[in-house]
Amino acid sequence: MHRRPGLSVRLKLALSYAGFLAVAGALLLAVVWMYLLRYVPDNPKGLLRISPNRYLLVHTFAPAAAVAMVFLLVFGLVGGWILAGRMLAPLTRITDAARTAGSGSLSHRIRMKGRQDEFRELSDAFDSMLEQLESHVAEQQRFAANASHELRTPLAISKTLLDVARNDPTRDLGELVERLYTANTRAIDLTEALLLLSRGDRGNFTRESVDLSLIAEEAAETLLPAAEKRRIALDVTGGAARTSGSAELLLRMVTNLVQNAVVHNLPVGGTVTVRTEAEGDTSVLRVENTGRRLPPELVATLTEPFQRGTERIRTDEHAGVGLGLAIVRSVVRAHDGTLDLVPRPAGGLLVTVRLPGTP
């Protein structure tokens, strides 16, 4: 990389070391002059008429002092140059890693060895940043690819239906309109879900005081007909749990959780329990449902966009777009909270959301 004209940090450090040595040498000579030579008589016979005198000492000491000062200066420059190089070597590795990352390669890691000093801490922090950045970029790439695929499906279906209608004018238009309506509705739902997910990731919303218990009751009231249709008992319990955030986003979060609990449940006779409570400075929302047993490896992927386990795919009116729990995770993260998904031993899922509480 081209560097602008000027002294490098290594040269500046070397000059600093040499300068400190020269100053220390000069101070030492000054001390010798102040506390030794000044007490030597300056006359031809010296002290008690015995040589040497100050004149002889100065002329003998001055050349040696000059040689010593030159040696200190050269030694400081050479030694400072070597020491500065060794001190700045870790910084050079970090700089090379930053340039590699800047070129698009995020898989490179410094992994600096040695004692835990400031450079080691900087290296570890840089490696951690690269790891998170690589994971985030990979997630965004997968998300973009999956979103493109999901959006392409309803559009391809619509195009196929229109081609069939154009080639066969006698085809039943009622069936065509119904299928086009279904495909268009899915595309709209997916687009709205993507926009909501993007809004949650940005976190640019107005915060206000929100009671999760009231949000839970509103979401349960909205989804009660769907639960009754499937003969699922929907119960909302607990007390007030206030937090600060967007009421709209939090309502969508709770609605997604309750809808997910209703849809992915037992065929008949299942239960969904929603509980809110305040635990110290934290507001807690728990959504628990019955259902099939879920392997832990599947649960770990449920919050990823467009990730659906085979036993969770549905073909009815609640097929969804695969973004329900991804939106939940995005909203929770935007509100500085945590999201935990734990499979129940008897089947089903326990989802716990913890958000910062407010008085």
PDB file of N, CA, C and O in Angstrom, residues 64-129:
ATOM      1  N   ALA A  64      36.304  11.707  25.959  1.00  0.00           N
ATOM      2  CA  ALA A  64      35.624  10.456  26.308  1.00  0.00           C
ATOM      3  C   ALA A  64      34.115  10.656  26.415  1.00  0.00           C
ATOM      4  O   ALA A  64      33.318   9.803  26.000  1.00  0.00           O
ATOM      5  N   ALA A  65      33.714  11.792  26.964  1.00  0.00           N
ATOM      6  CA  ALA A  65      32.286  12.084  27.076  1.00  0.00           C
ATOM      7  C   ALA A  65      31.653  12.236  25.692  1.00  0.00           C
ATOM      8  O   ALA A  65      30.523  11.770  25.443  1.00  0.00           O
ATOM      9  N   ALA A  66      32.373  12.894  24.771  1.00  0.00           N
ATOM     10  CA  ALA A  66      31.828  13.048  23.417  1.00  0.00           C
ATOM     11  C   ALA A  66      31.674  11.697  22.726  1.00  0.00           C
ATOM     12  O   ALA A  66      30.662  11.436  22.056  1.00  0.00           O
ATOM     13  N   VAL A  67      32.676  10.830  22.894  1.00  0.00           N
ATOM     14  CA  VAL A  67      32.586   9.488  22.296  1.00  0.00           C
ATOM     15  C   VAL A  67      31.407   8.724  22.887  1.00  0.00           C
ATOM     16  O   VAL A  67      30.660   8.027  22.189  1.00  0.00           O
ATOM     17  N   ALA A  68      31.239   8.833  24.214  1.00  0.00           N
ATOM     18  CA  ALA A  68      30.129   8.150  24.871  1.00  0.00           C
ATOM     19  C   ALA A  68      28.789   8.655  24.359  1.00  0.00           C
ATOM     20  O   ALA A  68      27.845   7.881  24.144  1.00  0.00           O
ATOM     21  N   MET A  69      28.678   9.978  24.146  1.00  0.00           N
ATOM     22  CA  MET A  69      27.421  10.533  23.645  1.00  0.00           C
ATOM     23  C   MET A  69      27.125  10.035  22.229  1.00  0.00           C
ATOM     24  O   MET A  69      25.971   9.692  21.903  1.00  0.00           O
ATOM     25  N   VAL A  70      28.136   9.982  21.375  1.00  0.00           N
ATOM     26  CA  VAL A  70      27.938   9.471  20.018  1.00  0.00           C
ATOM     27  C   VAL A  70      27.525   8.000  20.061  1.00  0.00           C
ATOM     28  O   VAL A  70      26.634   7.561  19.335  1.00  0.00           O
ATOM     29  N   PHE A  71      28.204   7.244  20.950  1.00  0.00           N
ATOM     30  CA  PHE A  71      27.848   5.826  21.071  1.00  0.00           C
ATOM     31  C   PHE A  71      26.400   5.658  21.537  1.00  0.00           C
ATOM     32  O   PHE A  71      25.661   4.820  21.016  1.00  0.00           O
ATOM     33  N   LEU A  72      25.994   6.450  22.535  1.00  0.00           N
ATOM     34  CA  LEU A  72      24.613   6.369  23.012  1.00  0.00           C
ATOM     35  C   LEU A  72      23.621   6.713  21.904  1.00  0.00           C
ATOM     36  O   LEU A  72      22.554   6.093  21.782  1.00  0.00           O
ATOM     37  N   LEU A  73      23.966   7.711  21.099  1.00  0.00           N
ATOM     38  CA  LEU A  73      23.062   8.107  20.018  1.00  0.00           C
ATOM     39  C   LEU A  73      22.933   7.001  18.973  1.00  0.00           C
ATOM     40  O   LEU A  73      21.821   6.645  18.557  1.00  0.00           O
ATOM     41  N   VAL A  74      24.081   6.441  18.546  1.00  0.00           N
ATOM     42  CA  VAL A  74      24.039   5.371  17.550  1.00  0.00           C
ATOM     43  C   VAL A  74      23.367   4.134  18.123  1.00  0.00           C
ATOM     44  O   VAL A  74      22.530   3.483  17.466  1.00  0.00           O
ATOM     45  N   PHE A  75      23.737   3.805  19.366  1.00  0.00           N
ATOM     46  CA  PHE A  75      23.134   2.636  20.005  1.00  0.00           C
ATOM     47  C   PHE A  75      21.625   2.812  20.159  1.00  0.00           C
ATOM     48  O   PHE A  75      20.848   1.877  19.977  1.00  0.00           O
ATOM     49  N   GLY A  76      21.206   4.029  20.494  1.00  0.00           N
ATOM     50  CA  GLY A  76      19.774   4.282  20.626  1.00  0.00           C
ATOM     51  C   GLY A  76      19.036   4.148  19.299  1.00  0.00           C
ATOM     52  O   GLY A  76      17.929   3.616  19.247  1.00  0.00           O
ATOM     53  N   LEU A  77      19.666   4.645  18.214  1.00  0.00           N
ATOM     54  CA  LEU A  77      19.021   4.523  16.908  1.00  0.00           C
ATOM     55  C   LEU A  77      18.897   3.074  16.471  1.00  0.00           C
ATOM     56  O   LEU A  77      17.820   2.620  16.059  1.00  0.00           O
ATOM     57  N   VAL A  78      20.019   2.331  16.556  1.00  0.00           N
ATOM     58  CA  VAL A  78      19.996   0.934  16.108  1.00  0.00           C
ATOM     59  C   VAL A  78      19.103   0.088  17.015  1.00  0.00           C
ATOM     60  O   VAL A  78      18.237  -0.672  16.552  1.00  0.00           O
ATOM     61  N   GLY A  79      19.343   0.229  18.323  1.00  0.00           N
ATOM     62  CA  GLY A  79      18.522  -0.549  19.255  1.00  0.00           C
ATOM     63  C   GLY A  79      17.063  -0.160  19.192  1.00  0.00           C
ATOM     64  O   GLY A  79      16.171  -1.019  19.260  1.00  0.00           O
ATOM     65  N   GLY A  80      16.794   1.141  19.057  1.00  0.00           N
ATOM     66  CA  GLY A  80      15.399   1.580  18.956  1.00  0.00           C
ATOM     67  C   GLY A  80      14.725   1.075  17.707  1.00  0.00           C
ATOM     68  O   GLY A  80      13.545   0.700  17.724  1.00  0.00           O
ATOM     69  N   TRP A  81      15.487   1.040  16.598  1.00  0.00           N
ATOM     70  CA  TRP A  81      14.926   0.518  15.346  1.00  0.00           C
ATOM     71  C   TRP A  81      14.545  -0.959  15.492  1.00  0.00           C
ATOM     72  O   TRP A  81      13.475  -1.392  15.064  1.00  0.00           O
ATOM     73  N   ILE A  82      15.422  -1.738  16.116  1.00  0.00           N
ATOM     74  CA  ILE A  82      15.151  -3.168  16.300  1.00  0.00           C
ATOM     75  C   ILE A  82      13.994  -3.381  17.268  1.00  0.00           C
ATOM     76  O   ILE A  82      13.067  -4.174  17.003  1.00  0.00           O
ATOM     77  N   LEU A  83      14.028  -2.674  18.398  1.00  0.00           N
ATOM     78  CA  LEU A  83      12.948  -2.825  19.375  1.00  0.00           C
ATOM     79  C   LEU A  83      11.603  -2.375  18.808  1.00  0.00           C
ATOM     80  O   LEU A  83      10.567  -3.025  19.030  1.00  0.00           O
ATOM     81  N   ALA A  84      11.593  -1.270  18.072  1.00  0.00           N
ATOM     82  CA  ALA A  84      10.335  -0.788  17.478  1.00  0.00           C
ATOM     83  C   ALA A  84       9.796  -1.795  16.475  1.00  0.00           C
ATOM     84  O   ALA A  84       8.580  -2.020  16.393  1.00  0.00           O
ATOM     85  N   GLY A  85      10.706  -2.423  15.701  1.00  0.00           N
ATOM     86  CA  GLY A  85      10.255  -3.440  14.759  1.00  0.00           C
ATOM     87  C   GLY A  85       9.604  -4.620  15.448  1.00  0.00           C
ATOM     88  O   GLY A  85       8.569  -5.136  15.006  1.00  0.00           O
ATOM     89  N   ARG A  86      10.218  -5.064  16.566  1.00  0.00           N
ATOM     90  CA  ARG A  86       9.633  -6.185  17.290  1.00  0.00           C
ATOM     91  C   ARG A  86       8.311  -5.802  17.944  1.00  0.00           C
ATOM     92  O   ARG A  86       7.369  -6.597  18.000  1.00  0.00           O
ATOM     93  N   MET A  87       8.242  -4.578  18.451  1.00  0.00           N
ATOM     94  CA  MET A  87       7.011  -4.140  19.096  1.00  0.00           C
ATOM     95  C   MET A  87       5.869  -3.969  18.099  1.00  0.00           C
ATOM     96  O   MET A  87       4.708  -4.237  18.418  1.00  0.00           O
ATOM     97  N   LEU A  88       6.193  -3.521  16.887  1.00  0.00           N
ATOM     98  CA  LEU A  88       5.155  -3.245  15.897  1.00  0.00           C
ATOM     99  C   LEU A  88       4.836  -4.447  15.010  1.00  0.00           C
ATOM    100  O   LEU A  88       3.937  -4.362  14.171  1.00  0.00           O
ATOM    101  N   ALA A  89       5.556  -5.559  15.177  1.00  0.00           N
ATOM    102  CA  ALA A  89       5.296  -6.747  14.348  1.00  0.00           C
ATOM    103  C   ALA A  89       3.854  -7.240  14.494  1.00  0.00           C
ATOM    104  O   ALA A  89       3.199  -7.552  13.484  1.00  0.00           O
ATOM    105  N   PRO A  90       3.298  -7.338  15.719  1.00  0.00           N
ATOM    106  CA  PRO A  90       1.879  -7.749  15.821  1.00  0.00           C
ATOM    107  C   PRO A  90       0.935  -6.791  15.121  1.00  0.00           C
ATOM    108  O   PRO A  90      -0.056  -7.207  14.519  1.00  0.00           O
ATOM    109  N   LEU A  91       1.256  -5.494  15.190  1.00  0.00           N
ATOM    110  CA  LEU A  91       0.397  -4.515  14.522  1.00  0.00           C
ATOM    111  C   LEU A  91       0.438  -4.697  13.005  1.00  0.00           C
ATOM    112  O   LEU A  91      -0.577  -4.493  12.322  1.00  0.00           O
ATOM    113  N   THR A  92       1.587  -5.110  12.488  1.00  0.00           N
ATOM    114  CA  THR A  92       1.692  -5.385  11.054  1.00  0.00           C
ATOM    115  C   THR A  92       0.795  -6.543  10.659  1.00  0.00           C
ATOM    116  O   THR A  92       0.125  -6.515   9.617  1.00  0.00           O
ATOM    117  N   ARG A  93       0.754  -7.612  11.500  1.00  0.00           N
ATOM    118  CA  ARG A  93      -0.124  -8.748  11.219  1.00  0.00           C
ATOM    119  C   ARG A  93      -1.589  -8.323  11.239  1.00  0.00           C
ATOM    120  O   ARG A  93      -2.384  -8.766  10.399  1.00  0.00           O
ATOM    121  N   ILE A  94      -1.940  -7.489  12.186  1.00  0.00           N
ATOM    122  CA  ILE A  94      -3.324  -7.021  12.263  1.00  0.00           C
ATOM    123  C   ILE A  94      -3.668  -6.178  11.042  1.00  0.00           C
ATOM    124  O   ILE A  94      -4.769  -6.282  10.480  1.00  0.00           O
ATOM    125  N   THR A  95      -2.733  -5.341  10.602  1.00  0.00           N
ATOM    126  CA  THR A  95      -2.959  -4.512   9.408  1.00  0.00           C
ATOM    127  C   THR A  95      -3.140  -5.385   8.168  1.00  0.00           C
ATOM    128  O   THR A  95      -4.032  -5.138   7.346  1.00  0.00           O
ATOM    129  N   ASP A  96      -2.300  -6.420   8.028  1.00  0.00           N
ATOM    130  CA  ASP A  96      -2.435  -7.331   6.885  1.00  0.00           C
ATOM    131  C   ASP A  96      -3.782  -8.043   6.910  1.00  0.00           C
ATOM    132  O   ASP A  96      -4.424  -8.230   5.863  1.00  0.00           O
ATOM    133  N   ALA A  97      -4.225  -8.442   8.106  1.00  0.00           N
ATOM    134  CA  ALA A  97      -5.530  -9.103   8.217  1.00  0.00           C
ATOM    135  C   ALA A  97      -6.663  -8.153   7.851  1.00  0.00           C
ATOM    136  O   ALA A  97      -7.638  -8.546   7.202  1.00  0.00           O
ATOM    137  N   ALA A  98      -6.532  -6.879   8.253  1.00  0.00           N
ATOM    138  CA  ALA A  98      -7.562  -5.896   7.907  1.00  0.00           C
ATOM    139  C   ALA A  98      -7.616  -5.677   6.396  1.00  0.00           C
ATOM    140  O   ALA A  98      -8.707  -5.550   5.818  1.00  0.00           O
ATOM    141  N   ARG A  99      -6.454  -5.641   5.736  1.00  0.00           N
ATOM    142  CA  ARG A  99      -6.443  -5.489   4.282  1.00  0.00           C
ATOM    143  C   ARG A  99      -7.055  -6.708   3.607  1.00  0.00           C
ATOM    144  O   ARG A  99      -7.784  -6.583   2.613  1.00  0.00           O
ATOM    145  N   THR A 100      -6.768  -7.892   4.134  1.00  0.00           N
ATOM    146  CA  THR A 100      -7.358  -9.108   3.570  1.00  0.00           C
ATOM    147  C   THR A 100      -8.872  -9.085   3.707  1.00  0.00           C
ATOM    148  O   THR A 100      -9.606  -9.431   2.778  1.00  0.00           O
ATOM    149  N   ALA A 101      -9.346  -8.658   4.878  1.00  0.00           N
ATOM    150  CA  ALA A 101     -10.797  -8.559   5.075  1.00  0.00           C
ATOM    151  C   ALA A 101     -11.403  -7.499   4.173  1.00  0.00           C
ATOM    152  O   ALA A 101     -12.508  -7.658   3.655  1.00  0.00           O
ATOM    153  N   GLY A 102     -10.673  -6.403   3.974  1.00  0.00           N
ATOM    154  CA  GLY A 102     -11.173  -5.351   3.099  1.00  0.00           C
ATOM    155  C   GLY A 102     -11.301  -5.775   1.657  1.00  0.00           C
ATOM    156  O   GLY A 102     -12.115  -5.224   0.903  1.00  0.00           O
ATOM    157  N   SER A 103     -10.512  -6.778   1.250  1.00  0.00           N
ATOM    158  CA  SER A 103     -10.600  -7.288  -0.120  1.00  0.00           C
ATOM    159  C   SER A 103     -11.730  -8.286  -0.306  1.00  0.00           C
ATOM    160  O   SER A 103     -11.942  -8.776  -1.405  1.00  0.00           O
ATOM    161  N   GLY A 104     -12.455  -8.609   0.792  1.00  0.00           N
ATOM    162  CA  GLY A 104     -13.603  -9.502   0.685  1.00  0.00           C
ATOM    163  C   GLY A 104     -13.407 -10.860   1.315  1.00  0.00           C
ATOM    164  O   GLY A 104     -14.363 -11.635   1.411  1.00  0.00           O
ATOM    165  N   SER A 105     -12.208 -11.187   1.777  1.00  0.00           N
ATOM    166  CA  SER A 105     -11.943 -12.481   2.399  1.00  0.00           C
ATOM    167  C   SER A 105     -12.121 -12.349   3.904  1.00  0.00           C
ATOM    168  O   SER A 105     -11.240 -11.835   4.604  1.00  0.00           O
ATOM    169  N   LEU A 106     -13.266 -12.809   4.418  1.00  0.00           N
ATOM    170  CA  LEU A 106     -13.568 -12.682   5.838  1.00  0.00           C
ATOM    171  C   LEU A 106     -13.215 -13.936   6.626  1.00  0.00           C
ATOM    172  O   LEU A 106     -13.427 -13.978   7.839  1.00  0.00           O
ATOM    173  N   SER A 107     -12.696 -14.956   5.959  1.00  0.00           N
ATOM    174  CA  SER A 107     -12.378 -16.212   6.644  1.00  0.00           C
ATOM    175  C   SER A 107     -11.000 -16.182   7.294  1.00  0.00           C
ATOM    176  O   SER A 107     -10.660 -17.082   8.066  1.00  0.00           O
ATOM    177  N   HIS A 108     -10.191 -15.175   6.991  1.00  0.00           N
ATOM    178  CA  HIS A 108      -8.834 -15.105   7.548  1.00  0.00           C
ATOM    179  C   HIS A 108      -8.890 -14.711   9.019  1.00  0.00           C
ATOM    180  O   HIS A 108      -9.679 -13.859   9.416  1.00  0.00           O
ATOM    181  N   ARG A 109      -8.062 -15.363   9.840  1.00  0.00           N
ATOM    182  CA  ARG A 109      -7.962 -15.050  11.260  1.00  0.00           C
ATOM    183  C   ARG A 109      -6.493 -14.838  11.634  1.00  0.00           C
ATOM    184  O   ARG A 109      -5.609 -15.489  11.089  1.00  0.00           O
ATOM    185  N   ILE A 110      -6.254 -13.943  12.567  1.00  0.00           N
ATOM    186  CA  ILE A 110      -4.883 -13.652  13.000  1.00  0.00           C
ATOM    187  C   ILE A 110      -4.373 -14.746  13.930  1.00  0.00           C
ATOM    188  O   ILE A 110      -3.271 -15.258  13.774  1.00  0.00           O
ATOM    189  N   ARG A 111      -5.178 -15.088  14.949  1.00  0.00           N
ATOM    190  CA  ARG A 111      -4.826 -16.135  15.926  1.00  0.00           C
ATOM    191  C   ARG A 111      -3.419 -15.902  16.492  1.00  0.00           C
ATOM    192  O   ARG A 111      -2.542 -16.757  16.404  1.00  0.00           O
ATOM    193  N   MET A 112      -3.222 -14.739  17.062  1.00  0.00           N
ATOM    194  CA  MET A 112      -1.913 -14.362  17.590  1.00  0.00           C
ATOM    195  C   MET A 112      -1.589 -15.159  18.849  1.00  0.00           C
ATOM    196  O   MET A 112      -2.443 -15.355  19.718  1.00  0.00           O
ATOM    197  N   LYS A 113      -0.364 -15.644  18.920  1.00  0.00           N
ATOM    198  CA  LYS A 113       0.104 -16.393  20.074  1.00  0.00           C
ATOM    199  C   LYS A 113       0.870 -15.461  21.012  1.00  0.00           C
ATOM    200  O   LYS A 113       1.144 -14.313  20.702  1.00  0.00           O
ATOM    201  N   GLY A 114       1.257 -15.993  22.166  1.00  0.00           N
ATOM    202  CA  GLY A 114       2.065 -15.224  23.093  1.00  0.00           C
ATOM    203  C   GLY A 114       1.270 -14.745  24.281  1.00  0.00           C
ATOM    204  O   GLY A 114       0.127 -15.154  24.516  1.00  0.00           O
ATOM    205  N   ARG A 115       1.900 -13.876  25.062  1.00  0.00           N
ATOM    206  CA  ARG A 115       1.288 -13.386  26.287  1.00  0.00           C
ATOM    207  C   ARG A 115       0.091 -12.489  25.994  1.00  0.00           C
ATOM    208  O   ARG A 115      -0.033 -11.929  24.912  1.00  0.00           O
ATOM    209  N   GLN A 116      -0.766 -12.357  26.996  1.00  0.00           N
ATOM    210  CA  GLN A 116      -2.000 -11.592  26.830  1.00  0.00           C
ATOM    211  C   GLN A 116      -1.717 -10.108  27.070  1.00  0.00           C
ATOM    212  O   GLN A 116      -2.010  -9.553  28.127  1.00  0.00           O
ATOM    213  N   ASP A 117      -1.116  -9.451  26.061  1.00  0.00           N
ATOM    214  CA  ASP A 117      -0.853  -8.029  26.168  1.00  0.00           C
ATOM    215  C   ASP A 117      -1.871  -7.248  25.348  1.00  0.00           C
ATOM    216  O   ASP A 117      -2.877  -7.797  24.881  1.00  0.00           O
ATOM    217  N   GLU A 118      -1.613  -5.948  25.168  1.00  0.00           N
ATOM    218  CA  GLU A 118      -2.576  -5.100  24.453  1.00  0.00           C
ATOM    219  C   GLU A 118      -2.752  -5.532  23.001  1.00  0.00           C
ATOM    220  O   GLU A 118      -3.871  -5.530  22.464  1.00  0.00           O
ATOM    221  N   PHE A 119      -1.644  -5.919  22.337  1.00  0.00           N
ATOM    222  CA  PHE A 119      -1.747  -6.348  20.948  1.00  0.00           C
ATOM    223  C   PHE A 119      -2.521  -7.658  20.842  1.00  0.00           C
ATOM    224  O   PHE A 119      -3.276  -7.868  19.887  1.00  0.00           O
ATOM    225  N   ARG A 120      -2.326  -8.551  21.795  1.00  0.00           N
ATOM    226  CA  ARG A 120      -3.064  -9.817  21.784  1.00  0.00           C
ATOM    227  C   ARG A 120      -4.564  -9.569  21.975  1.00  0.00           C
ATOM    228  O   ARG A 120      -5.401 -10.194  21.299  1.00  0.00           O
ATOM    229  N   GLU A 121      -4.906  -8.658  22.877  1.00  0.00           N
ATOM    230  CA  GLU A 121      -6.317  -8.323  23.074  1.00  0.00           C
ATOM    231  C   GLU A 121      -6.916  -7.708  21.812  1.00  0.00           C
ATOM    232  O   GLU A 121      -8.055  -8.017  21.435  1.00  0.00           O
ATOM    233  N   LEU A 122      -6.142  -6.818  21.157  1.00  0.00           N
ATOM    234  CA  LEU A 122      -6.619  -6.218  19.910  1.00  0.00           C
ATOM    235  C   LEU A 122      -6.798  -7.283  18.832  1.00  0.00           C
ATOM    236  O   LEU A 122      -7.785  -7.268  18.084  1.00  0.00           O
ATOM    237  N   SER A 123      -5.874  -8.226  18.755  1.00  0.00           N
ATOM    238  CA  SER A 123      -5.963  -9.298  17.770  1.00  0.00           C
ATOM    239  C   SER A 123      -7.178 -10.178  18.019  1.00  0.00           C
ATOM    240  O   SER A 123      -7.920 -10.511  17.084  1.00  0.00           O
ATOM    241  N   ASP A 124      -7.401 -10.549  19.275  1.00  0.00           N
ATOM    242  CA  ASP A 124      -8.555 -11.387  19.596  1.00  0.00           C
ATOM    243  C   ASP A 124      -9.868 -10.658  19.300  1.00  0.00           C
ATOM    244  O   ASP A 124     -10.826 -11.263  18.805  1.00  0.00           O
ATOM    245  N   ALA A 125      -9.909  -9.370  19.623  1.00  0.00           N
ATOM    246  CA  ALA A 125     -11.116  -8.594  19.332  1.00  0.00           C
ATOM    247  C   ALA A 125     -11.355  -8.497  17.825  1.00  0.00           C
ATOM    248  O   ALA A 125     -12.500  -8.585  17.357  1.00  0.00           O
ATOM    249  N   PHE A 126     -10.280  -8.345  17.061  1.00  0.00           N
ATOM    250  CA  PHE A 126     -10.408  -8.261  15.605  1.00  0.00           C
ATOM    251  C   PHE A 126     -10.876  -9.597  15.034  1.00  0.00           C
ATOM    252  O   PHE A 126     -11.730  -9.638  14.133  1.00  0.00           O
ATOM    253  N   ASP A 127     -10.344 -10.714  15.553  1.00  0.00           N
ATOM    254  CA  ASP A 127     -10.788 -12.041  15.100  1.00  0.00           C
ATOM    255  C   ASP A 127     -12.262 -12.254  15.420  1.00  0.00           C
ATOM    256  O   ASP A 127     -13.014 -12.799  14.603  1.00  0.00           O
ATOM    257  N   SER A 128     -12.675 -11.833  16.609  1.00  0.00           N
ATOM    258  CA  SER A 128     -14.088 -11.969  16.984  1.00  0.00           C
ATOM    259  C   SER A 128     -14.981 -11.128  16.076  1.00  0.00           C
ATOM    260  O   SER A 128     -16.054 -11.578  15.656  1.00  0.00           O
ATOM    261  N   MET A 129     -14.533  -9.924  15.739  1.00  0.00           N
ATOM    262  CA  MET A 129     -15.305  -9.073  14.835  1.00  0.00           C
ATOM    263  C   MET A 129     -15.417  -9.719  13.453  1.00  0.00           C
ATOM    264  O   MET A 129     -16.499  -9.728  12.841  1.00  0.00           O
TER     265      MET A 129
END
